[in-house]
Amino acid sequence: MKRSFLEERKPVKQMASPDKLTSRANRQPHQDDATAEEISSSFDIVARWKIVSTPEKENSSLSANGMEAFSSYNPDVEKRRPEVHVEILVHPSSSNSEFQIGSLVRKAIRKTFKQLQQRSHEFPFNHSAKMVSLPELSRALTSPGSGLDRQVQEVAFESGDEEGVALSSFDDVKWQLYVYKLQNDPATEDDMGHETPAATHRILPSEEHRGLWESLVYDSDVKQKLLNYSVETVLFSKLNVDDDLVSWNKVILLHGPPGTGKTSLCKALAQKLSIRLVEHYSSVYLMEVNSHSLFSRWFSESGKLVMKMFQSMEEVVKQNSSLVILLIDEVESLTRARQASISGNEPSDALRAVNALLTQIDKIKRYPNVLILTTSNLSQAIDLAFVDRADIKQYIGNPSQAAREAILLSSISELIKRGVLGSDPSLLLPESSDSRSLLTAAAKATHEFSGRALRKLPFLTKALKFPGNIGIPVTDFLRGMVTMAREQRSDAESLKSSKSPSNGS
């Protein structure tokens, strides 16, 4: 049964605030009398845990209201203090509040740190023994008998420091804690009175998008760049920055060839924001619109559909406690519709529909709790009127060799985990090992492959080279994958040449 966008809404439980802080129940969506320090401080969740569960000595670095002040930012201090984000997925059977779970996890992190720190006494002359990697910390916390298994389903750590976190002092690390639950409801369709849906929408964070952010591999820091931008849009809105004096449109445009993960990145970003902004919004909605579908099927009524679609969205946006993320796929369809209408090849309603969409985007983006994500496969065909509205215009291309190797390694690791392939610890060793060398060869053989094609390659290798077998030796499988990659490349080149004008009628 199809439901409207408004009928599907369900409140998402949020982490309670300590008594010393303003509770969510009493906090108004807009606090005009709030200072910049108070608002920006709410982005530093770690301070909340320090107030509740650490001695007064540890609070000495905090401001008078118990949280670090935005205005007191010191670049020298921040460089010395690594920041670690801790995303805590609540176990479905847990009866504890999000705040209680956050406190338990923080205490467990402190205890685990001390346990790992003891090994430095066993290796007094080994400097690396005084460091702990985030994966190591995560494994220790989620291991059987850790005491968190009945309360926490997953604890994920993220930091800009790839080498590890210094263990010399627990309080030298800036911990950011986010406690959340996943929504299991499937996406709902909004047909706007037609048989074919004009949009789909879901509540985040969603079980369907779990792990999506981590599965995406890029050569640059594009994921962190987009995350930083999105969080700052919320901060600026909450600070009531005058957008006539400092302009930002809250629009992101990802463009590049098909199969590079643009749409997946948008969905992953929306999921990430629903976790990172858990303290600021009672619910997060992702609304997906396929502009190609919208403008190719309903030219006669598309203008009305656009208006109706945004009206239903605006009803949710007006509830300032919710964040609404609009995802528009294949935005280049706007250009095609506009140009076709101007040239007389399509009815004038197409042009009205395009203009209606641009007008509605301009209207909806004025709300502080809206973010617009868009994608395009044809960079040169994007409407300039829309390009001007995008704050970030990010090209997403095919992965480099290093990224391809990382993608293939994650796929191989999954097959080992599921028993399809035999275990091979040498994959983690330097390039001198046979498995690692073959993995590098596979990455070289997949030159110009898209991320989508890379993710398909292991399955095709298994299905066509090793049908019906499990526990396949990793080295044999990697050799088969190199062969399959070359065959895929040959097939693609043959298909391309067959489409050449000189080879066909």
Coordinates of C-alpha atoms in Angstrom, one line a residue:
M1 CA 0.0 0.0 0.0
K2 CA 1.4 3.4 -1.0
R3 CA 1.5 6.1 1.6
S4 CA 2.0 9.8 1.4
F5 CA 5.1 11.5 2.5
L6 CA 3.4 12.8 5.7
E7 CA 1.7 9.6 6.6
E8 CA 4.9 7.6 7.0
R9 CA 6.6 9.9 9.5
K10 CA 7.8 8.2 12.7
P11 CA 9.7 10.0 15.5
V12 CA 13.3 8.9 15.9
K13 CA 14.5 8.5 19.5
Q14 CA 17.2 10.9 20.4
M15 CA 19.9 11.0 23.0
A16 CA 18.8 12.9 26.1
S17 CA 20.8 15.8 27.3
P18 CA 22.3 16.1 30.8
D19 CA 20.4 18.2 33.3
K20 CA 23.1 20.8 33.2
L21 CA 22.3 21.4 29.5
T22 CA 19.2 22.6 27.7
S23 CA 17.0 19.5 27.1
R24 CA 15.7 18.7 23.7
A25 CA 12.1 18.9 24.9
N26 CA 12.6 22.5 26.0
R27 CA 14.7 23.6 23.1
Q28 CA 12.9 25.6 20.5
P29 CA 13.8 25.1 16.8
H30 CA 15.0 28.7 16.6
Q31 CA 16.6 30.3 19.6
D32 CA 17.1 33.9 18.5
D33 CA 18.5 34.7 21.9
A34 CA 21.1 31.9 21.8
T35 CA 24.7 33.0 21.5
A36 CA 27.1 31.8 18.9
E37 CA 29.0 30.0 21.6
E38 CA 26.0 28.1 22.9
I39 CA 24.9 27.0 19.4
S40 CA 28.3 26.0 18.1
S41 CA 29.1 24.3 21.4
S42 CA 26.2 21.9 20.8
F43 CA 28.3 20.4 18.0
D44 CA 30.8 19.2 20.5
I45 CA 29.0 16.2 22.0
V46 CA 32.1 15.0 23.8
A47 CA 31.7 17.8 26.3
R48 CA 28.4 16.4 27.4
W49 CA 30.0 13.1 28.4
K50 CA 32.7 14.9 30.3
I51 CA 30.2 16.7 32.4
V52 CA 28.5 13.5 33.4
S53 CA 31.2 10.9 33.9
T54 CA 34.6 12.5 34.4
P55 CA 36.2 14.1 37.4
E56 CA 36.3 17.9 37.8
K57 CA 39.9 17.9 36.8
E58 CA 38.9 16.8 33.3
N59 CA 36.5 19.7 33.0
S60 CA 39.2 22.3 33.5
S61 CA 39.6 22.8 29.8
L62 CA 35.9 23.5 29.3
S63 CA 34.2 26.9 29.2
A64 CA 31.9 28.2 31.9
N65 CA 28.8 26.6 30.4
G66 CA 30.5 23.2 30.4
M67 CA 31.3 23.0 26.7
E68 CA 34.2 24.1 24.5
A69 CA 33.5 27.6 23.1
F70 CA 33.5 28.1 19.4
S71 CA 35.1 31.5 19.8
S72 CA 38.0 30.1 21.7
Y73 CA 39.3 27.9 18.8
N74 CA 43.1 27.7 19.0
P75 CA 44.8 26.2 15.9
D76 CA 47.9 25.2 17.9
V77 CA 45.8 23.3 20.5
E78 CA 43.6 21.7 17.9
K79 CA 46.6 20.3 15.9
R80 CA 47.8 18.6 19.0
R81 CA 44.4 17.1 19.9
P82 CA 43.2 14.5 17.5
E83 CA 39.5 14.3 17.0
V84 CA 37.8 10.9 16.9
H85 CA 34.1 10.4 15.9
V86 CA 32.4 7.4 17.6
E87 CA 29.2 6.2 16.0
I88 CA 27.3 3.9 18.3
L89 CA 24.5 1.7 16.9
V90 CA 22.1 0.7 19.6
H91 CA 21.2 -3.0 19.8
P92 CA 17.5 -3.5 19.0
S93 CA 16.9 -5.4 22.3
S94 CA 18.5 -2.7 24.5
S95 CA 16.1 -1.1 27.0
N96 CA 18.6 1.7 28.0
S97 CA 18.3 5.2 26.8
E98 CA 20.6 6.6 24.2
F99 CA 22.3 8.8 26.8
Q100 CA 22.9 5.8 29.1
I101 CA 24.4 3.8 26.3
G102 CA 26.6 6.7 25.3
S103 CA 27.9 6.9 28.9
L104 CA 28.5 3.1 29.0
V105 CA 30.5 3.3 25.7
R106 CA 32.6 6.2 26.9
K107 CA 33.5 4.4 30.1
A108 CA 34.3 1.3 28.0
I109 CA 36.6 3.3 25.7
R110 CA 38.5 4.7 28.7
K111 CA 38.9 1.2 30.2
T112 CA 40.0 -0.3 26.9
F113 CA 42.5 2.5 26.4
K114 CA 44.1 1.8 29.7
Q115 CA 44.2 -1.9 28.9
L116 CA 45.9 -1.3 25.6
Q117 CA 48.2 1.2 27.1
Q118 CA 49.6 -1.4 29.5
R119 CA 51.3 -3.1 26.6
S120 CA 53.7 -0.1 26.3
H121 CA 55.3 -1.4 29.5
E122 CA 56.0 -4.7 27.8
F123 CA 57.7 -2.9 24.9
P124 CA 59.4 0.1 26.6
F125 CA 61.7 0.8 23.6
N126 CA 59.1 0.4 20.9
H127 CA 57.5 3.8 20.2
S128 CA 54.7 2.2 18.0
A129 CA 53.6 0.1 21.0
K130 CA 52.4 3.4 22.6
M131 CA 49.9 3.9 19.7
V132 CA 46.6 2.2 19.1
S133 CA 44.8 2.0 15.8
L134 CA 41.1 2.7 15.6
P135 CA 40.3 -0.8 14.2
E136 CA 42.2 -2.3 17.2
L137 CA 40.1 -0.2 19.6
S138 CA 36.9 -1.2 17.8
R139 CA 37.7 -4.9 17.9
A140 CA 38.5 -4.7 21.6
L141 CA 35.2 -3.0 22.4
T142 CA 33.0 -5.3 20.4
S143 CA 34.8 -8.6 21.4
P144 CA 32.8 -11.2 23.3
G145 CA 32.7 -10.4 27.0
S146 CA 33.2 -6.7 26.5
G147 CA 30.0 -6.0 28.3
L148 CA 28.6 -3.9 25.4
D149 CA 27.3 -6.8 23.2
R150 CA 23.7 -6.6 24.7
Q151 CA 23.5 -2.8 24.5
V152 CA 25.5 -1.9 21.3
Q153 CA 25.3 -3.6 17.9
E154 CA 28.2 -1.7 16.5
V155 CA 30.8 0.9 17.4
A156 CA 32.5 2.7 14.5
F157 CA 35.5 5.0 14.9
E158 CA 36.6 7.7 12.4
S159 CA 39.6 10.0 12.6
G160 CA 41.7 12.1 10.2
D161 CA 44.8 10.4 11.8
E162 CA 45.4 7.3 9.7
E163 CA 48.3 6.1 11.8
G164 CA 46.5 5.9 15.1
V165 CA 45.7 7.7 18.3
A166 CA 48.2 8.6 21.0
L167 CA 47.8 6.7 24.2
S168 CA 49.8 9.0 26.4
S169 CA 46.6 10.5 27.8
F170 CA 43.0 9.6 27.2
D171 CA 41.9 13.2 27.6
D172 CA 44.3 14.3 24.8
V173 CA 41.8 12.9 22.3
K174 CA 38.7 14.9 21.4
W175 CA 35.9 12.3 21.5
Q176 CA 32.7 12.9 19.6
L177 CA 29.9 10.4 20.4
Y178 CA 26.8 9.8 18.3
V179 CA 24.2 7.3 19.5
Y180 CA 21.5 6.2 17.0
K181 CA 19.0 3.5 16.0
L182 CA 18.3 2.2 12.5
Q183 CA 14.9 2.5 10.8
N184 CA 13.8 -0.8 9.2
D185 CA 10.8 0.6 7.2
P186 CA 11.2 0.4 3.4
A187 CA 11.1 3.5 1.2
T188 CA 7.6 4.7 0.4
E189 CA 6.5 5.9 -3.0
D190 CA 4.7 9.2 -3.7
D191 CA 2.8 8.7 -7.0
M192 CA 1.1 12.1 -7.0
G193 CA -2.1 10.5 -8.3
H194 CA -0.3 8.6 -11.1
E195 CA 0.5 4.9 -11.4
T196 CA 4.3 5.6 -11.7
P197 CA 5.9 7.1 -8.6
A198 CA 7.3 10.7 -8.9
A199 CA 9.4 10.3 -5.8
T200 CA 10.4 8.0 -3.1
H201 CA 11.2 8.9 0.5
R202 CA 12.5 7.2 3.6
I203 CA 13.4 7.9 7.2
L204 CA 17.1 7.9 8.1
P205 CA 19.3 6.4 9.4
S206 CA 18.1 3.3 7.5
E207 CA 19.1 -0.3 7.7
E208 CA 19.2 -0.4 3.9
H209 CA 22.0 2.1 3.8
R210 CA 24.0 0.6 6.6
G211 CA 27.7 0.3 5.6
L212 CA 27.2 2.3 2.4
W213 CA 29.5 5.2 3.4
E214 CA 32.3 2.8 4.3
S215 CA 32.0 0.8 1.0
L216 CA 32.7 3.9 -1.1
V217 CA 36.4 4.4 -2.0
Y218 CA 37.7 7.5 -3.6
D219 CA 41.2 8.9 -4.3
S220 CA 40.6 12.2 -2.7
D221 CA 38.9 13.3 0.6
V222 CA 35.7 14.0 -1.3
K223 CA 33.6 12.2 1.4
Q224 CA 35.0 14.3 4.2
K225 CA 34.7 17.4 2.1
L226 CA 31.0 16.9 1.5
L227 CA 30.4 15.9 5.1
N228 CA 32.1 19.1 6.4
Y229 CA 30.2 21.3 4.0
S230 CA 26.8 19.7 5.0
V231 CA 27.5 20.1 8.7
E232 CA 28.5 23.7 8.2
T233 CA 25.3 24.5 6.4
V234 CA 23.4 23.4 9.5
L235 CA 25.8 25.4 11.8
F236 CA 25.3 28.6 9.7
S237 CA 21.6 28.2 9.8
K238 CA 21.5 27.7 13.5
L239 CA 23.7 30.7 14.0
N240 CA 21.1 32.7 11.9
V241 CA 23.8 34.0 9.6
D242 CA 22.3 36.5 7.2
D243 CA 22.4 34.8 3.8
D244 CA 22.2 38.2 2.0
L245 CA 25.6 39.0 3.5
V246 CA 27.1 35.5 3.5
S247 CA 25.6 33.4 0.7
W248 CA 25.2 29.6 0.6
N249 CA 22.6 27.7 -1.3
K250 CA 22.7 24.3 0.3
V251 CA 23.0 22.6 -3.1
I252 CA 25.6 20.0 -4.0
L253 CA 26.2 18.8 -7.6
L254 CA 28.1 15.5 -8.3
H255 CA 28.9 14.9 -11.9
G256 CA 30.9 12.4 -13.9
P257 CA 30.6 9.2 -15.9
P258 CA 28.0 6.5 -15.1
G259 CA 28.8 3.9 -12.5
T260 CA 31.2 6.0 -10.3
G261 CA 29.0 6.0 -7.3
K262 CA 27.4 9.5 -7.4
T263 CA 24.0 8.5 -6.3
S264 CA 25.3 6.0 -3.8
L265 CA 27.5 8.8 -2.4
C266 CA 24.5 11.1 -2.0
K267 CA 22.6 8.4 -0.2
A268 CA 25.6 7.6 2.0
L269 CA 26.0 11.3 2.8
A270 CA 22.4 11.6 3.8
Q271 CA 22.8 8.5 6.1
K272 CA 25.9 9.9 7.6
L273 CA 24.3 13.3 8.3
S274 CA 21.4 11.5 10.0
I275 CA 23.9 10.0 12.5
R276 CA 26.2 13.0 12.9
L277 CA 23.3 15.4 13.4
V278 CA 21.4 13.2 15.8
E279 CA 21.4 15.8 18.5
H280 CA 20.0 18.5 16.3
Y281 CA 17.0 17.0 14.5
S282 CA 14.3 14.6 15.8
S283 CA 14.1 13.0 12.4
V284 CA 15.8 13.0 9.0
Y285 CA 14.0 12.4 5.7
L286 CA 15.6 11.5 2.3
M287 CA 13.4 12.3 -0.7
E288 CA 14.6 11.0 -4.0
V289 CA 13.4 12.5 -7.3
N290 CA 14.4 11.1 -10.7
S291 CA 14.1 14.1 -13.0
H292 CA 14.5 12.0 -16.1
S293 CA 11.4 10.0 -15.2
L294 CA 9.6 13.2 -14.2
F295 CA 10.2 15.1 -17.4
S296 CA 9.9 12.2 -19.8
R297 CA 6.5 10.8 -18.8
W298 CA 4.3 13.7 -17.7
F299 CA 5.0 16.6 -19.9
S300 CA 1.4 17.5 -19.9
E301 CA 1.1 17.7 -16.1
S302 CA 4.8 17.8 -14.9
G303 CA 4.5 21.4 -13.8
K304 CA 1.6 20.6 -11.5
L305 CA 3.4 17.5 -10.2
V306 CA 6.5 19.5 -9.3
M307 CA 4.3 22.0 -7.4
K308 CA 2.4 19.2 -5.6
M309 CA 5.6 17.3 -4.8
F310 CA 7.3 20.4 -3.2
Q311 CA 4.2 21.3 -1.3
S312 CA 4.1 18.0 0.5
M313 CA 7.8 18.4 1.2
E314 CA 7.4 21.9 2.5
E315 CA 4.8 20.7 5.1
V316 CA 7.6 18.5 6.6
V317 CA 10.2 21.2 6.2
K318 CA 8.1 23.7 8.2
Q319 CA 8.6 21.4 11.2
N320 CA 12.0 22.8 12.0
S321 CA 12.8 19.7 14.2
S322 CA 13.2 17.6 11.0
L323 CA 16.0 17.7 8.4
V324 CA 14.9 17.1 4.8
I325 CA 17.4 16.0 2.2
L326 CA 16.3 16.2 -1.4
L327 CA 18.1 14.0 -3.9
I328 CA 17.6 14.8 -7.6
D329 CA 19.1 12.2 -10.0
E330 CA 20.0 12.9 -13.6
V331 CA 19.6 16.6 -13.2
E332 CA 20.8 17.0 -16.8
S333 CA 17.3 16.1 -17.9
L334 CA 16.3 19.7 -16.9
T335 CA 18.5 21.0 -19.7
R336 CA 17.2 18.6 -22.2
A337 CA 13.6 19.5 -21.4
R338 CA 14.3 23.2 -21.5
Q339 CA 16.2 23.0 -24.8
A340 CA 13.6 20.7 -26.4
S341 CA 10.9 23.1 -25.5
I342 CA 12.7 26.2 -26.8
S343 CA 13.4 24.4 -30.1
G344 CA 9.8 23.4 -30.4
N345 CA 10.4 19.7 -30.2
E346 CA 8.4 19.4 -26.9
P347 CA 5.3 21.1 -25.6
S348 CA 5.8 24.4 -23.7
D349 CA 4.7 22.7 -20.5
A350 CA 8.1 21.1 -20.4
L351 CA 9.7 24.5 -20.0
R352 CA 7.1 25.5 -17.4
A353 CA 7.9 22.4 -15.5
V354 CA 11.7 23.1 -15.5
N355 CA 11.1 26.7 -14.4
A356 CA 8.7 25.4 -11.7
L357 CA 11.4 23.0 -10.4
L358 CA 14.1 25.7 -10.3
T359 CA 11.6 28.1 -8.6
Q360 CA 10.7 25.5 -6.0
I361 CA 14.3 24.7 -5.3
D362 CA 15.0 28.4 -4.7
K363 CA 12.0 28.5 -2.4
I364 CA 12.7 25.4 -0.4
K365 CA 16.4 26.1 0.1
R366 CA 15.5 29.2 2.2
Y367 CA 14.5 26.9 5.1
P368 CA 17.4 26.2 7.5
N369 CA 16.7 22.4 7.6
V370 CA 17.0 21.6 3.9
L371 CA 19.9 20.2 1.9
I372 CA 19.7 19.5 -1.8
L373 CA 21.9 16.8 -3.5
T374 CA 22.0 16.4 -7.2
T375 CA 23.8 14.1 -9.7
S376 CA 24.5 14.2 -13.5
N377 CA 26.1 11.8 -15.9
L378 CA 26.6 14.4 -18.6
S379 CA 28.6 17.3 -17.2
Q380 CA 28.4 19.3 -20.4
A381 CA 24.7 19.1 -20.5
I382 CA 23.9 20.5 -17.1
D383 CA 21.6 23.6 -17.2
L384 CA 23.7 26.7 -16.4
A385 CA 20.8 28.0 -14.4
F386 CA 21.1 25.1 -12.1
V387 CA 24.9 25.0 -12.0
D388 CA 24.9 28.6 -10.6
R389 CA 22.8 27.3 -7.7
A390 CA 25.3 24.7 -6.6
D391 CA 27.8 25.6 -3.9
I392 CA 29.9 22.5 -4.6
K393 CA 30.4 21.1 -8.1
Q394 CA 32.3 17.9 -7.5
Y395 CA 33.6 15.7 -10.3
I396 CA 33.4 11.9 -9.5
G397 CA 35.5 9.9 -11.9
N398 CA 36.7 6.3 -12.3
P399 CA 38.9 5.1 -9.4
S400 CA 42.7 5.2 -9.6
Q401 CA 44.8 2.0 -9.3
A402 CA 45.2 2.6 -5.5
A403 CA 41.4 3.0 -5.1
R404 CA 40.7 0.0 -7.4
E405 CA 43.0 -2.1 -5.3
A406 CA 41.3 -1.0 -2.1
I407 CA 37.9 -1.8 -3.6
L408 CA 38.9 -5.2 -4.8
L409 CA 40.5 -6.0 -1.4
S410 CA 37.3 -5.2 0.4
S411 CA 35.4 -7.5 -2.0
I412 CA 37.9 -10.3 -1.5
S413 CA 37.7 -9.9 2.3
E414 CA 34.0 -10.2 2.2
L415 CA 34.2 -13.4 0.2
I416 CA 36.7 -14.8 2.7
K417 CA 34.5 -13.8 5.5
R418 CA 31.5 -15.7 3.9
G419 CA 33.5 -18.8 3.2
V420 CA 33.5 -18.4 -0.6
L421 CA 37.3 -18.1 -0.6
G422 CA 39.8 -19.7 1.7
S423 CA 41.5 -17.6 4.4
D424 CA 44.7 -15.9 3.3
P425 CA 46.5 -13.6 5.9
S426 CA 49.1 -12.8 3.3
L427 CA 46.7 -10.3 1.7
L428 CA 47.6 -7.9 4.6
L429 CA 51.3 -8.3 4.0
P430 CA 53.5 -6.1 1.7
E431 CA 53.4 -6.5 -2.0
S432 CA 56.1 -9.2 -1.9
S433 CA 53.4 -11.9 -1.1
D434 CA 51.9 -13.8 -4.0
S435 CA 48.3 -12.8 -3.1
R436 CA 49.2 -9.2 -2.7
S437 CA 51.0 -9.1 -6.1
L438 CA 48.1 -10.8 -7.8
L439 CA 45.7 -8.2 -6.2
T440 CA 47.9 -5.4 -7.6
A441 CA 47.8 -7.2 -11.0
A442 CA 44.0 -7.3 -10.9
A443 CA 43.9 -3.6 -10.1
K444 CA 46.1 -2.8 -13.1
A445 CA 44.0 -5.0 -15.3
T446 CA 40.9 -3.0 -14.4
H447 CA 42.2 0.3 -15.7
E448 CA 39.3 2.6 -16.5
F449 CA 36.8 0.3 -14.8
S450 CA 34.1 2.2 -12.9
G451 CA 33.4 1.4 -9.3
R452 CA 30.2 -0.4 -10.3
A453 CA 32.1 -2.6 -12.7
L454 CA 34.7 -3.4 -10.1
R455 CA 32.1 -4.5 -7.6
K456 CA 30.7 -6.9 -10.2
L457 CA 34.0 -8.4 -11.1
P458 CA 34.4 -10.8 -8.1
F459 CA 30.9 -12.2 -8.7
L460 CA 31.5 -12.7 -12.4
T461 CA 34.8 -14.4 -11.7
K462 CA 33.1 -16.8 -9.2
A463 CA 30.1 -17.5 -11.5
L464 CA 32.1 -18.0 -14.7
K465 CA 35.4 -19.3 -13.5
F466 CA 34.6 -21.3 -10.4
P467 CA 30.9 -22.3 -10.6
G468 CA 29.6 -24.4 -7.7
N469 CA 32.9 -24.2 -5.7
I470 CA 33.5 -22.7 -2.3
G471 CA 36.7 -22.4 -0.2
I472 CA 38.6 -21.4 -3.4
P473 CA 42.2 -20.5 -2.8
V474 CA 42.7 -16.8 -2.9
T475 CA 45.6 -17.0 -5.3
D476 CA 43.6 -19.1 -7.8
F477 CA 40.7 -16.7 -7.5
L478 CA 42.8 -13.6 -8.1
R479 CA 44.4 -15.2 -11.2
G480 CA 40.8 -15.9 -12.4
M481 CA 39.9 -12.3 -11.7
V482 CA 42.8 -10.9 -13.8
T483 CA 41.6 -13.1 -16.7
M484 CA 38.0 -12.0 -16.2
A485 CA 39.0 -8.4 -16.2
R486 CA 40.8 -8.7 -19.5
E487 CA 37.8 -10.5 -21.0
Q488 CA 35.5 -7.8 -19.8
R489 CA 37.7 -5.1 -21.3
S490 CA 37.8 -7.0 -24.6
D491 CA 34.0 -7.3 -24.7
A492 CA 33.6 -3.6 -24.0
E493 CA 36.0 -2.7 -26.8
S494 CA 34.2 -5.0 -29.2
L495 CA 30.8 -3.5 -28.3
K496 CA 32.2 0.0 -28.7
S497 CA 33.7 -0.7 -32.2
S498 CA 30.4 -2.4 -33.3
K499 CA 28.6 0.9 -32.5
S500 CA 31.1 2.9 -34.6
P501 CA 29.4 4.6 -37.6
S502 CA 31.9 2.9 -40.0
N503 CA 30.8 -0.6 -38.8
G504 CA 27.1 -0.2 -39.0
S505 CA 24.2 1.0 -41.1

